[in-house]
Short mmCIF file of C-alpha atoms in Angstrom, two decimals:
data_model
loop_
_atom_site.label_atom_id
_atom_site.label_comp_id
_atom_site.label_asym_id
_atom_site.label_seq_id
_atom_site.Cartn_x
_atom_site.Cartn_y
_atom_site.Cartn_z
CA MET Z 1 -16.44 5.33 -12.62
CA LYS Z 2 -15.32 2.64 -12.29
CA ILE Z 3 -12.18 0.78 -13.66
CA ASN Z 4 -13.67 3.16 -11.43
CA ARG Z 5 -16.45 3.85 -13.91
CA ARG Z 6 -16.43 7.47 -12.78
CA GLU Z 7 -12.70 7.47 -12.22
CA VAL Z 8 -11.96 7.38 -15.94
CA LEU Z 9 -8.28 8.10 -15.83
CA ARG Z 10 -7.38 11.20 -17.78
CA SER Z 11 -4.12 11.77 -19.56
CA ALA Z 12 -1.47 12.38 -16.97
CA LEU Z 13 -1.58 16.09 -16.18
CA GLY Z 14 1.24 17.03 -13.90
CA SER Z 15 0.65 19.94 -11.57
CA THR Z 16 3.02 22.66 -10.54
CA ILE Z 17 0.43 24.56 -8.51
CA MET Z 18 1.67 25.47 -5.07
CA ILE Z 19 -1.36 25.77 -2.83
CA SER Z 20 -1.70 27.31 0.58
CA GLY Z 21 -2.70 25.26 3.59
CA LEU Z 22 -5.66 25.72 5.91
CA GLY Z 23 -5.94 29.32 7.01
CA SER Z 24 -2.69 30.56 5.44
CA SER Z 25 -2.60 33.83 3.58
CA THR Z 26 -0.79 33.15 0.33
CA LEU Z 27 -1.66 31.43 -2.90
CA SER Z 28 0.40 31.18 -6.06
CA ALA Z 29 -0.41 33.25 -9.08
CA SER Z 30 -1.63 30.15 -10.89
CA ALA Z 31 -4.61 29.79 -8.53
CA GLN Z 32 -5.29 33.49 -7.86
CA PRO Z 33 -8.35 33.71 -5.54
CA ALA Z 34 -7.82 35.71 -2.36
CA GLN Z 35 -7.97 33.81 0.91
CA ALA Z 36 -11.12 33.72 3.01
CA PRO Z 37 -10.74 33.48 6.82
CA ASN Z 38 -11.00 29.66 6.94
CA THR Z 39 -9.59 28.39 3.66
CA LEU Z 40 -9.20 24.66 3.18
CA THR Z 41 -6.82 23.18 0.63
CA TRP Z 42 -8.34 19.85 -0.33
CA ILE Z 43 -6.27 17.93 -2.87
CA ALA Z 44 -8.00 16.17 -5.78
CA PHE Z 45 -6.45 12.98 -7.16
CA ILE Z 46 -8.77 13.04 -10.20
CA SER Z 47 -8.82 15.71 -12.90
CA TYR Z 48 -12.36 17.01 -13.44
CA ARG Z 49 -13.91 17.61 -16.87
CA ASN Z 50 -17.70 17.92 -16.79
CA MET Z 51 -19.48 19.81 -14.02
CA ASN Z 52 -23.06 19.37 -15.24
CA PRO Z 53 -24.85 17.11 -12.70
CA ALA Z 54 -27.53 16.29 -15.29
CA SER Z 55 -25.02 14.68 -17.66
CA ASN Z 56 -22.17 13.71 -15.34
CA TYR Z 57 -21.79 10.18 -14.00
CA ASP Z 58 -18.19 10.37 -12.87
CA SER Z 59 -15.82 11.58 -10.16
CA GLU Z 60 -16.86 15.22 -10.42
CA ILE Z 61 -19.46 14.13 -7.87
CA TYR Z 62 -16.76 14.75 -5.23
CA VAL Z 63 -17.27 18.48 -5.83
CA LEU Z 64 -20.89 18.64 -6.99
CA GLY Z 65 -22.15 17.16 -3.72
CA ASN Z 66 -21.08 20.34 -1.96
CA VAL Z 67 -22.72 22.64 -4.53
CA TYR Z 68 -26.07 20.95 -5.18
CA GLU Z 69 -28.54 19.22 -2.88
CA THR Z 70 -31.08 16.42 -3.11
CA LEU Z 71 -34.68 16.23 -1.95
CA PHE Z 72 -33.78 13.51 0.53
CA VAL Z 73 -30.60 12.22 2.12
CA TYR Z 74 -29.71 8.62 2.99
CA ARG Z 75 -27.96 8.16 6.33
CA ASP Z 76 -27.69 5.32 8.85
CA GLY Z 77 -29.95 3.08 6.78
CA ASN Z 78 -32.81 5.57 6.47
CA VAL Z 79 -34.08 8.19 4.05
CA GLN Z 80 -34.16 11.57 5.79
CA PRO Z 81 -35.33 15.08 4.84
CA LYS Z 82 -33.15 17.53 2.94
CA LEU Z 83 -34.79 19.93 0.48
CA ALA Z 84 -38.01 18.03 1.13
CA ILE Z 85 -39.39 18.02 4.66
CA SER Z 86 -41.88 15.17 4.15
CA TRP Z 87 -43.29 12.89 1.45
CA GLU Z 88 -45.93 10.23 0.80
CA ARG Z 89 -46.28 7.55 -1.84
CA SER Z 90 -49.36 5.95 -3.32
CA ASP Z 91 -50.11 2.31 -2.51
CA ASP Z 92 -48.93 1.22 -5.95
CA GLY Z 93 -45.61 3.10 -5.64
CA LYS Z 94 -46.24 5.06 -8.84
CA SER Z 95 -47.10 8.43 -7.33
CA TRP Z 96 -45.00 10.38 -4.82
CA THR Z 97 -46.08 13.63 -3.18
CA VAL Z 98 -43.17 15.73 -1.93
CA HIS Z 99 -43.47 18.72 0.42
CA LEU Z 100 -40.61 21.19 -0.03
CA ARG Z 101 -38.69 23.10 2.59
CA LYS Z 102 -39.59 26.79 2.70
CA GLY Z 103 -37.07 29.63 2.66
CA VAL Z 104 -34.47 27.86 0.49
CA LYS Z 105 -32.63 29.94 -2.12
CA PHE Z 106 -30.58 29.03 -5.14
CA HIS Z 107 -27.15 30.62 -5.48
CA ASP Z 108 -28.59 33.28 -7.81
CA GLY Z 109 -31.12 34.31 -5.15
CA SER Z 110 -34.14 32.71 -6.78
CA PRO Z 111 -36.43 30.61 -4.53
CA LEU Z 112 -36.66 26.85 -4.39
CA ASN Z 113 -40.24 25.98 -5.32
CA SER Z 114 -42.22 23.20 -6.97
CA ALA Z 115 -41.79 24.72 -10.43
CA ALA Z 116 -37.99 24.65 -10.03
CA VAL Z 117 -38.08 21.05 -8.84
CA LYS Z 118 -40.28 20.03 -11.77
CA LYS Z 119 -37.98 21.74 -14.25
CA SER Z 120 -34.87 20.12 -12.75
CA PHE Z 121 -36.09 16.52 -12.73
CA GLU Z 122 -37.68 16.73 -16.16
CA TYR Z 123 -34.47 18.31 -17.49
CA VAL Z 124 -32.39 15.40 -16.19
CA ARG Z 125 -34.84 12.96 -17.78
CA ASP Z 126 -35.05 14.74 -21.13
CA LEU Z 127 -31.33 15.46 -21.52
CA GLY Z 128 -30.81 11.72 -21.93
CA LYS Z 129 -27.29 11.66 -20.50
CA GLY Z 130 -25.56 10.41 -17.37
CA PRO Z 131 -28.20 9.63 -14.71
CA SER Z 132 -31.21 10.17 -16.99
CA PHE Z 133 -32.01 6.45 -17.01
CA PHE Z 134 -33.12 6.70 -13.37
CA TYR Z 135 -36.08 8.78 -14.54
CA ALA Z 136 -36.96 7.07 -17.82
CA GLY Z 137 -40.30 6.11 -16.26
CA LEU Z 138 -41.11 9.63 -15.01
CA GLU Z 139 -44.31 10.66 -16.75
CA GLY Z 140 -44.31 14.13 -15.26
CA VAL Z 141 -44.30 16.34 -12.18
CA GLU Z 142 -47.40 18.22 -11.05
CA THR Z 143 -47.18 21.43 -9.01
CA PRO Z 144 -50.47 21.96 -7.12
CA ASP Z 145 -48.90 24.69 -5.00
CA GLU Z 146 -45.55 26.44 -4.56
CA HIS Z 147 -44.15 23.92 -2.08
CA THR Z 148 -45.74 20.66 -3.25
CA ALA Z 149 -44.55 18.51 -6.16
CA ILE Z 150 -46.27 15.30 -7.22
CA PHE Z 151 -44.08 12.87 -9.18
CA ARG Z 152 -45.93 10.37 -11.37
CA PHE Z 153 -44.19 7.32 -12.76
CA LYS Z 154 -45.18 4.67 -15.27
CA ASN Z 155 -44.16 1.87 -12.89
CA ALA Z 156 -43.60 1.45 -9.15
CA ILE Z 157 -40.36 3.06 -8.00
CA ALA Z 158 -38.56 3.67 -4.73
CA PHE Z 159 -38.38 7.36 -5.54
CA ASP Z 160 -37.22 8.27 -2.04
CA LEU Z 161 -34.13 6.09 -2.53
CA VAL Z 162 -33.54 7.24 -6.11
CA ALA Z 163 -33.85 10.94 -5.29
CA ALA Z 164 -31.57 10.48 -2.26
CA GLY Z 165 -28.87 9.14 -4.54
CA GLN Z 166 -25.62 10.78 -5.49
CA TYR Z 167 -26.46 10.82 -9.20
CA GLY Z 168 -29.58 12.27 -10.73
CA GLY Z 169 -31.12 13.66 -7.55
CA PHE Z 170 -29.57 17.13 -7.48
CA VAL Z 171 -31.95 20.06 -7.85
CA ILE Z 172 -30.52 22.47 -10.44
CA GLY Z 173 -31.49 26.15 -10.55
CA PRO Z 174 -33.89 27.07 -13.39
CA ALA Z 175 -31.57 29.79 -14.69
CA ALA Z 176 -28.75 27.27 -15.05
CA ILE Z 177 -30.99 24.92 -17.03
CA ASP Z 178 -31.95 27.79 -19.32
CA LYS Z 179 -28.26 28.43 -20.03
CA GLY Z 180 -27.89 24.84 -21.21
CA ASP Z 181 -25.73 21.75 -20.99
CA GLU Z 182 -22.58 23.36 -22.35
CA TRP Z 183 -22.72 26.25 -19.85
CA LEU Z 184 -23.03 23.84 -16.94
CA THR Z 185 -20.40 21.47 -18.30
CA ARG Z 186 -17.82 24.28 -18.46
CA GLY Z 187 -17.95 24.73 -14.69
CA ASN Z 188 -20.86 27.06 -14.05
CA ALA Z 189 -23.38 26.08 -11.40
CA ILE Z 190 -26.53 27.25 -9.64
CA GLY Z 191 -27.52 25.01 -6.77
CA THR Z 192 -28.88 25.34 -3.24
CA GLY Z 193 -25.86 23.79 -1.49
CA PRO Z 194 -23.65 25.42 1.14
CA TYR Z 195 -20.94 26.23 -1.41
CA LYS Z 196 -20.91 28.06 -4.73
CA LEU Z 197 -18.66 26.91 -7.56
CA THR Z 198 -16.69 30.11 -8.16
CA LYS Z 199 -13.74 28.89 -10.24
CA PHE Z 200 -13.18 25.91 -12.51
CA GLU Z 201 -10.06 25.24 -14.55
CA GLN Z 202 -10.68 22.00 -16.40
CA GLY Z 203 -8.29 19.28 -15.28
CA LYS Z 204 -6.52 21.62 -12.84
CA LEU Z 205 -8.45 23.50 -10.19
CA VAL Z 206 -11.81 24.02 -8.48
CA VAL Z 207 -12.59 26.79 -6.01
CA LEU Z 208 -15.68 26.78 -3.78
CA ASP Z 209 -16.92 29.69 -1.66
CA LYS Z 210 -19.56 29.53 1.04
CA PHE Z 211 -23.07 30.61 0.08
CA GLU Z 212 -23.94 33.26 2.63
CA ASP Z 213 -27.71 32.70 2.30
CA TYR Z 214 -27.55 28.94 2.76
CA TRP Z 215 -30.84 27.80 4.32
CA ASP Z 216 -29.21 25.81 7.16
CA GLY Z 217 -27.10 28.75 8.29
CA TRP Z 218 -23.46 29.05 9.33
CA GLN Z 219 -21.58 28.57 12.58
CA SER Z 220 -18.19 29.65 13.85
CA GLY Z 221 -15.36 27.45 12.64
CA GLN Z 222 -16.91 26.30 9.38
CA ILE Z 223 -14.98 26.43 6.12
CA ASP Z 224 -15.38 29.64 4.12
CA ARG Z 225 -13.42 28.70 1.03
CA VAL Z 226 -12.17 25.46 -0.54
CA ILE Z 227 -9.17 25.36 -2.88
CA HIS Z 228 -9.30 22.01 -4.68
CA PRO Z 229 -6.34 21.47 -7.06
CA TYR Z 230 -5.58 18.32 -9.01
CA ILE Z 231 -2.24 16.84 -7.95
CA ALA Z 232 -1.33 13.78 -9.99
CA GLU Z 233 1.65 12.51 -8.03
CA ALA Z 234 0.86 10.63 -4.81
CA SER Z 235 4.26 11.54 -3.39
CA THR Z 236 3.48 15.23 -3.86
CA ARG Z 237 0.14 14.85 -2.10
CA VAL Z 238 1.84 13.11 0.82
CA GLN Z 239 4.46 15.83 1.12
CA MET Z 240 1.81 18.57 1.04
CA ILE Z 241 -0.02 16.91 3.91
CA ARG Z 242 3.20 16.44 5.88
CA SER Z 243 4.25 20.06 5.43
CA GLY Z 244 0.84 21.58 6.09
CA GLN Z 245 0.49 22.94 2.54
CA ALA Z 246 -2.70 20.89 2.21
CA GLY Z 247 -5.51 20.32 4.68
CA ILE Z 248 -7.03 17.11 3.24
CA SER Z 249 -5.88 14.54 0.71
CA THR Z 250 -6.20 10.91 -0.23
CA VAL Z 251 -2.85 9.14 0.05
CA PRO Z 252 -1.51 5.64 -0.68
CA ALA Z 253 -2.46 3.04 1.92
CA SER Z 254 1.22 2.34 2.53
CA GLU Z 255 1.63 5.91 3.86
CA ILE Z 256 -1.25 5.83 6.35
CA LYS Z 257 0.66 4.50 9.37
CA ASN Z 258 3.53 6.97 9.00
CA LEU Z 259 1.22 9.93 8.48
CA ASP Z 260 -1.00 9.01 11.42
CA ALA Z 261 2.06 9.05 13.67
CA LEU Z 262 2.67 12.74 12.95
CA SER Z 263 1.40 15.24 15.49
CA ASN Z 264 0.04 17.57 12.80
CA VAL Z 265 -1.76 14.90 10.75
CA SER Z 266 -4.75 12.66 11.42
CA VAL Z 267 -6.25 9.87 9.33
CA THR Z 268 -9.80 8.60 8.89
CA ASN Z 269 -10.48 5.07 7.70
CA THR Z 270 -14.26 4.72 7.37
CA PRO Z 271 -16.59 2.41 5.41
CA SER Z 272 -17.86 3.32 1.95
CA TRP Z 273 -19.95 1.73 -0.78
CA VAL Z 274 -16.99 1.32 -3.13
CA SER Z 275 -15.97 -2.16 -4.22
CA ASP Z 276 -13.07 -3.48 -6.32
CA LEU Z 277 -13.57 -6.58 -8.44
CA TYR Z 278 -12.30 -8.44 -11.45
CA MET Z 279 -15.05 -9.47 -13.82
CA LEU Z 280 -14.40 -12.92 -15.31
CA ASN Z 281 -15.25 -13.13 -19.00
CA THR Z 282 -17.79 -15.94 -19.25
CA GLN Z 283 -17.83 -15.82 -23.06
CA LYS Z 284 -14.11 -16.04 -23.82
CA TYR Z 285 -12.06 -19.24 -23.83
CA PRO Z 286 -10.84 -20.54 -21.39
CA THR Z 287 -12.76 -18.49 -18.79
CA ASP Z 288 -16.00 -19.62 -20.43
CA ASN Z 289 -15.41 -22.77 -18.35
CA LEU Z 290 -16.97 -22.66 -14.85
CA LYS Z 291 -14.27 -24.73 -13.12
CA PHE Z 292 -11.57 -22.63 -14.73
CA ARG Z 293 -13.22 -19.49 -13.30
CA GLN Z 294 -13.54 -21.13 -9.88
CA ALA Z 295 -9.83 -21.91 -9.99
CA LEU Z 296 -9.06 -18.21 -10.49
CA GLN Z 297 -11.08 -17.34 -7.41
CA HIS Z 298 -8.92 -19.71 -5.32
CA LEU Z 299 -5.75 -18.00 -6.57
CA TRP Z 300 -6.70 -14.67 -5.01
CA ASP Z 301 -4.95 -14.20 -1.67
CA HIS Z 302 -7.51 -12.01 0.13
CA ASP Z 303 -5.72 -11.94 3.47
CA THR Z 304 -2.42 -10.70 2.06
CA VAL Z 305 -4.11 -8.17 -0.20
CA ILE Z 306 -6.17 -6.69 2.64
CA LYS Z 307 -3.44 -6.75 5.28
CA ASP Z 308 -0.19 -6.10 3.42
CA ILE Z 309 -1.30 -4.22 0.29
CA PHE Z 310 -4.33 -2.22 1.43
CA HIS Z 311 -2.89 -2.02 4.96
CA GLY Z 312 -6.33 -2.39 6.51
CA THR Z 313 -7.98 0.28 4.37
CA ALA Z 314 -10.26 -2.31 2.78
CA THR Z 315 -12.19 -5.39 3.90
CA LYS Z 316 -12.83 -8.75 2.30
CA PRO Z 317 -16.26 -8.69 0.63
CA VAL Z 318 -19.06 -10.91 1.88
CA ALA Z 319 -21.13 -10.63 -1.31
CA PRO Z 320 -21.36 -8.92 -4.70
CA ILE Z 321 -23.07 -6.09 -2.79
CA VAL Z 322 -20.92 -4.22 -0.27
CA SER Z 323 -21.57 -5.20 3.33
CA THR Z 324 -22.53 -1.62 4.29
CA MET Z 325 -25.46 -1.68 1.82
CA TRP Z 326 -28.88 -3.21 2.49
CA GLY Z 327 -29.81 -6.28 0.46
CA HIS Z 328 -26.46 -8.06 0.39
CA GLY Z 329 -26.12 -11.82 0.77
CA THR Z 330 -23.42 -13.58 2.80
CA TYR Z 331 -20.96 -15.90 1.06
CA ASP Z 332 -17.40 -17.12 1.02
CA VAL Z 333 -16.28 -15.04 -1.97
CA GLY Z 334 -13.07 -17.02 -2.25
CA THR Z 335 -10.48 -18.79 -0.12
CA PHE Z 336 -6.84 -18.72 -1.18
CA ASP Z 337 -5.97 -22.36 -1.94
CA PRO Z 338 -3.47 -22.92 -4.79
CA GLN Z 339 -3.82 -26.71 -4.61
CA LYS Z 340 -7.59 -26.45 -4.93
CA ALA Z 341 -7.08 -24.06 -7.84
CA LEU Z 342 -4.73 -26.54 -9.53
CA ALA Z 343 -7.22 -29.38 -9.05
CA LEU Z 344 -10.01 -27.26 -10.60
CA LEU Z 345 -7.84 -26.34 -13.58
CA GLU Z 346 -7.15 -30.02 -14.18
CA GLU Z 347 -10.83 -30.93 -13.74
CA SER Z 348 -11.88 -28.16 -16.15
CA GLY Z 349 -10.73 -30.17 -19.16
CA VAL Z 350 -8.85 -27.15 -20.53
CA PRO Z 351 -5.52 -28.45 -21.94
CA LYS Z 352 -2.50 -27.25 -19.98
CA LYS Z 353 -1.14 -25.54 -23.09
CA ASP Z 354 -4.18 -23.22 -22.88
CA TRP Z 355 -3.68 -22.22 -19.26
CA LYS Z 356 -3.13 -18.63 -20.34
CA ILE Z 357 -5.26 -15.57 -19.55
CA GLU Z 358 -5.08 -11.81 -20.05
CA VAL Z 359 -5.92 -9.31 -17.32
CA LEU Z 360 -7.09 -5.90 -18.52
CA PHE Z 361 -7.03 -3.08 -15.98
CA SER Z 362 -6.63 0.64 -15.40
CA THR Z 363 -6.25 2.41 -12.09
CA THR Z 364 -4.90 5.59 -10.50
CA ARG Z 365 -3.95 3.80 -7.27
CA PRO Z 366 -0.92 1.62 -6.43
CA GLU Z 367 -2.85 -0.98 -4.38
CA PRO Z 368 -4.72 -2.63 -7.29
CA LYS Z 369 -1.48 -2.89 -9.24
CA ASP Z 370 0.27 -4.62 -6.38
CA ALA Z 371 -2.72 -6.91 -5.84
CA ILE Z 372 -2.88 -8.13 -9.42
CA GLU Z 373 0.88 -8.68 -9.53
CA LEU Z 374 0.53 -10.91 -6.46
CA PHE Z 375 -2.21 -12.84 -8.26
CA GLN Z 376 0.06 -13.21 -11.29
CA ALA Z 377 2.82 -14.69 -9.11
CA ASN Z 378 0.41 -17.08 -7.36
CA ALA Z 379 -0.88 -18.25 -10.74
CA ALA Z 380 2.61 -18.81 -12.13
CA ALA Z 381 3.40 -21.05 -9.18
CA ILE Z 382 0.83 -23.62 -10.41
CA GLY Z 383 1.53 -23.24 -14.13
CA LEU Z 384 -1.08 -20.63 -15.11
CA GLU Z 385 0.28 -17.83 -17.28
CA VAL Z 386 -1.23 -14.41 -16.58
CA GLU Z 387 -0.51 -11.50 -18.92
CA LEU Z 388 -1.10 -8.07 -17.37
CA ASN Z 389 -2.37 -5.43 -19.77
CA PHE Z 390 -2.38 -2.05 -18.03
CA GLU Z 391 -4.07 0.82 -19.85
CA GLN Z 392 -3.03 4.17 -18.42
CA VAL Z 393 -5.92 5.96 -20.13
CA GLY Z 394 -9.29 4.81 -18.84
CA THR Z 395 -11.16 5.45 -22.07
CA THR Z 396 -8.76 3.10 -23.86
CA PHE Z 397 -9.38 0.47 -21.20
CA LEU Z 398 -13.12 0.79 -21.70
CA SER Z 399 -12.98 0.59 -25.48
CA LYS Z 400 -11.03 -2.66 -25.18
CA ALA Z 401 -13.07 -4.17 -22.35
CA ARG Z 402 -16.37 -3.44 -24.12
CA SER Z 403 -15.36 -5.34 -27.26
CA ARG Z 404 -15.59 -9.13 -27.43
CA GLU Z 405 -12.45 -9.25 -29.54
CA THR Z 406 -10.23 -7.21 -27.22
CA ALA Z 407 -11.73 -7.73 -23.74
CA GLY Z 408 -9.58 -9.49 -21.19
CA HIS Z 409 -10.36 -12.76 -19.45
CA MET Z 410 -10.32 -10.64 -16.30
CA ASN Z 411 -11.47 -7.01 -16.49
CA LYS Z 412 -11.03 -4.71 -13.49
CA VAL Z 413 -13.86 -2.53 -12.26
CA GLN Z 414 -14.19 -0.22 -9.29
CA TRP Z 415 -17.85 0.36 -8.53
CA TRP Z 416 -20.17 2.33 -6.32
CA PRO Z 417 -23.96 2.60 -6.64
CA GLY Z 418 -25.68 5.69 -7.97
CA TYR Z 419 -28.32 5.50 -5.27
CA PRO Z 420 -28.96 3.37 -2.15
CA THR Z 421 -29.96 0.11 -3.83
CA PRO Z 422 -28.41 -3.25 -4.74
CA SER Z 423 -30.05 -2.92 -8.16
CA ASP Z 424 -27.54 -0.39 -9.48
CA THR Z 425 -24.72 -2.88 -8.98
CA LEU Z 426 -26.64 -6.01 -9.96
CA ILE Z 427 -28.22 -4.50 -13.08
CA SER Z 428 -25.33 -2.33 -14.26
CA LEU Z 429 -22.66 -4.99 -13.83
CA PHE Z 430 -24.37 -8.30 -14.56
CA HIS Z 431 -27.69 -7.77 -16.37
CA THR Z 432 -27.82 -8.93 -19.99
CA GLU Z 433 -26.65 -6.28 -22.46
CA LYS Z 434 -26.41 -6.53 -26.24
CA GLN Z 435 -23.47 -4.14 -26.17
CA PRO Z 436 -21.74 -4.24 -22.78
CA ALA Z 437 -21.40 -0.99 -20.89
CA TRP Z 438 -20.35 -2.42 -17.52
CA ASN Z 439 -21.23 -6.11 -17.86
CA LEU Z 440 -17.60 -6.94 -18.53
CA SER Z 441 -18.18 -10.53 -17.46
CA TYR Z 442 -20.37 -10.88 -20.56
CA TYR Z 443 -22.79 -12.73 -18.30
CA TYR Z 444 -26.15 -13.64 -19.81
CA ASP Z 445 -28.74 -15.41 -17.63
CA GLU Z 446 -32.48 -14.99 -18.17
CA GLU Z 447 -33.39 -16.18 -14.68
CA TYR Z 448 -30.92 -13.77 -13.11
CA ASP Z 449 -32.34 -10.92 -15.18
CA ARG Z 450 -35.88 -11.85 -14.11
CA LEU Z 451 -34.96 -11.92 -10.41
CA VAL Z 452 -33.26 -8.53 -10.49
CA ASP Z 453 -35.96 -6.87 -12.58
CA GLN Z 454 -38.66 -8.21 -10.27
CA ALA Z 455 -36.79 -7.05 -7.15
CA LEU Z 456 -36.35 -3.57 -8.62
CA GLY Z 457 -40.09 -3.37 -9.22
CA LEU Z 458 -40.73 -4.30 -5.59
CA GLU Z 459 -38.40 -1.66 -4.08
CA GLY Z 460 -41.08 1.00 -4.07
CA VAL Z 461 -43.74 -1.12 -2.34
CA ASP Z 462 -42.11 -4.02 -0.43
CA ILE Z 463 -38.45 -3.64 0.53
CA ALA Z 464 -38.33 -7.02 2.30
CA ALA Z 465 -39.51 -8.84 -0.82
CA ALA Z 466 -37.04 -6.87 -2.92
CA THR Z 467 -34.23 -7.94 -0.59
CA LYS Z 468 -35.13 -11.62 -1.04
CA GLY Z 469 -35.04 -11.19 -4.79
CA TYR Z 470 -31.67 -9.47 -4.76
CA ILE Z 471 -30.17 -12.20 -2.59
CA ALA Z 472 -31.53 -14.89 -4.90
CA ALA Z 473 -29.87 -13.10 -7.81
CA GLN Z 474 -26.57 -12.91 -5.91
CA ASP Z 475 -26.83 -16.66 -5.24
CA ARG Z 476 -26.70 -17.22 -8.99
CA LEU Z 477 -23.72 -14.91 -9.45
CA MET Z 478 -21.77 -16.76 -6.80
CA HIS Z 479 -22.69 -20.16 -8.21
CA GLU Z 480 -21.53 -19.12 -11.67
CA ALA Z 481 -18.24 -17.56 -10.44
CA VAL Z 482 -18.67 -14.48 -12.61
CA ALA Z 483 -16.17 -12.30 -10.76
CA ILE Z 484 -13.42 -12.11 -8.18
CA PHE Z 485 -14.87 -9.82 -5.50
CA TYR Z 486 -11.70 -8.86 -3.74
CA ALA Z 487 -12.04 -5.63 -1.72
CA ASP Z 488 -14.66 -3.35 -0.22
CA ILE Z 489 -12.74 -0.09 -0.14
CA ASN Z 490 -12.76 2.18 2.90
CA ARG Z 491 -12.77 5.95 2.56
CA VAL Z 492 -9.36 7.12 3.75
CA ASN Z 493 -8.31 10.74 4.16
CA ALA Z 494 -5.18 12.20 5.67
CA TYR Z 495 -5.86 15.67 7.05
CA SER Z 496 -4.60 18.45 9.26
CA SER Z 497 -5.16 17.63 12.94
CA ASN Z 498 -6.90 20.94 13.57
CA ILE Z 499 -9.80 19.88 11.34
CA LYS Z 500 -12.67 18.40 13.31
CA ARG Z 501 -15.67 16.18 12.49
CA MET Z 502 -14.12 14.32 9.56
CA GLU Z 503 -16.12 11.19 10.33
CA GLU Z 504 -19.38 13.16 10.33
CA ALA Z 505 -18.40 14.59 6.95
CA SER Z 506 -18.01 11.11 5.45
CA ASN Z 507 -21.29 9.31 4.70
CA PRO Z 508 -20.84 5.86 3.07
CA ALA Z 509 -23.84 6.55 0.83
CA TYR Z 510 -22.04 9.41 -0.93
CA GLU Z 511 -18.65 9.72 -2.54
CA TRP Z 512 -18.21 13.36 -1.65
CA LEU Z 513 -16.80 14.72 1.57
CA SER Z 514 -19.32 17.10 3.15
CA ILE Z 515 -17.19 20.19 3.72
CA TYR Z 516 -20.12 21.91 5.46
CA ASP Z 517 -19.83 19.41 8.34
CA LEU Z 518 -16.18 20.21 9.04
CA ARG Z 519 -14.96 22.57 11.77
CA VAL Z 520 -11.60 24.18 12.49
#
């Protein structure tokens, strides 16, 4: 989250689990499962809580994407088949006919068919949690035969994009739905994916085992088992990669160069759809002043942050939408110029005694902390006082940021879209809300809302027209200086050099690493 909206930081849970590396034959008593021939230790830096894909809208997606599958998959700018082999939409974009792949089984051996698909999508809609809002307009699913499902919506929708998304598009086994939300939340799962969820210790450990009857088959060298423990300390994760105790892990950007120099370790640094930003509170004095907000943008030193803090594992944004997503505009999101910032502060009319702001943030990573401390120093150099309010617990951050009385002047968010569309970012972050969920800029603009709503309605019938609308909406965001867009975050993994196809396993459209694509 997001902070990371799905990376809601849990209470610090230290880990003493000693985990075996790729292909080794021992595992501590705390983890227990016996080793399969190709066992991958993949370190988690987030502690998982809720494993129900119908209610989850958080970082558990890292695991769930290997257990469940979607009807379609988005890759290289196109929607491609997955559990569906083909599909058609009506001219008005309200009806979508989906033809299912034959011979697919759920993990309990039951067949994938139109009745199962109907039950899954209507369950997500009716549960009313997590990604249910994607399907609020779903009137129903018809099943004219075993392998055909017809989705009917109240309004036009780009259902192929929505159902290819990483939230809300997973097809859940009927038996799992019958067992209910609580059963799924506790770490039980019935999907069609290449891996079964065989062990879940909340906040500590996940174990995945290959599904022998997976429809796409298995080849020599693929991963048989995944041990996925939560390790809180970055230094521990680094040491486990260095020593070979772990096969894959995220690590601090500052460690990338040293790790990549090791003969037994490789590093990938690939694009993603994740963006870091500070939302500027447009309703709180003195950031309710446009020139004051523009001054803050000129105090952000993008070049130093990208080069010396992220060490090249991020890029400077070109727009509110990440540059690897369709529908983004192209802008100068901010040029570091302290003298320009000082001039804007003076022109703002805000008395110098009120040149004081609070930054509210929460993060599990060192880079954002270093970046905001650099901003604080740059601001102090021209007489702007910046108070940093770090909340270690993400839920505490959110409760403060979502209240007018306690929100900061700058509120940190890490964001990625739920499906391949600019709308998820533009609506979730900046659309008018009576009670803010993620609009932590408290930005209210009727014309902006109209542009985004209209573009969303066009997605299902005219993608070019939708793009124009989204860019027009981004024009307004940039003009109003509603945020500091400071980093599009790359997906970085350090991993054992004997693991192959890491880049193929990393699709920018999805936050999970596709373990099925790896080879050893």
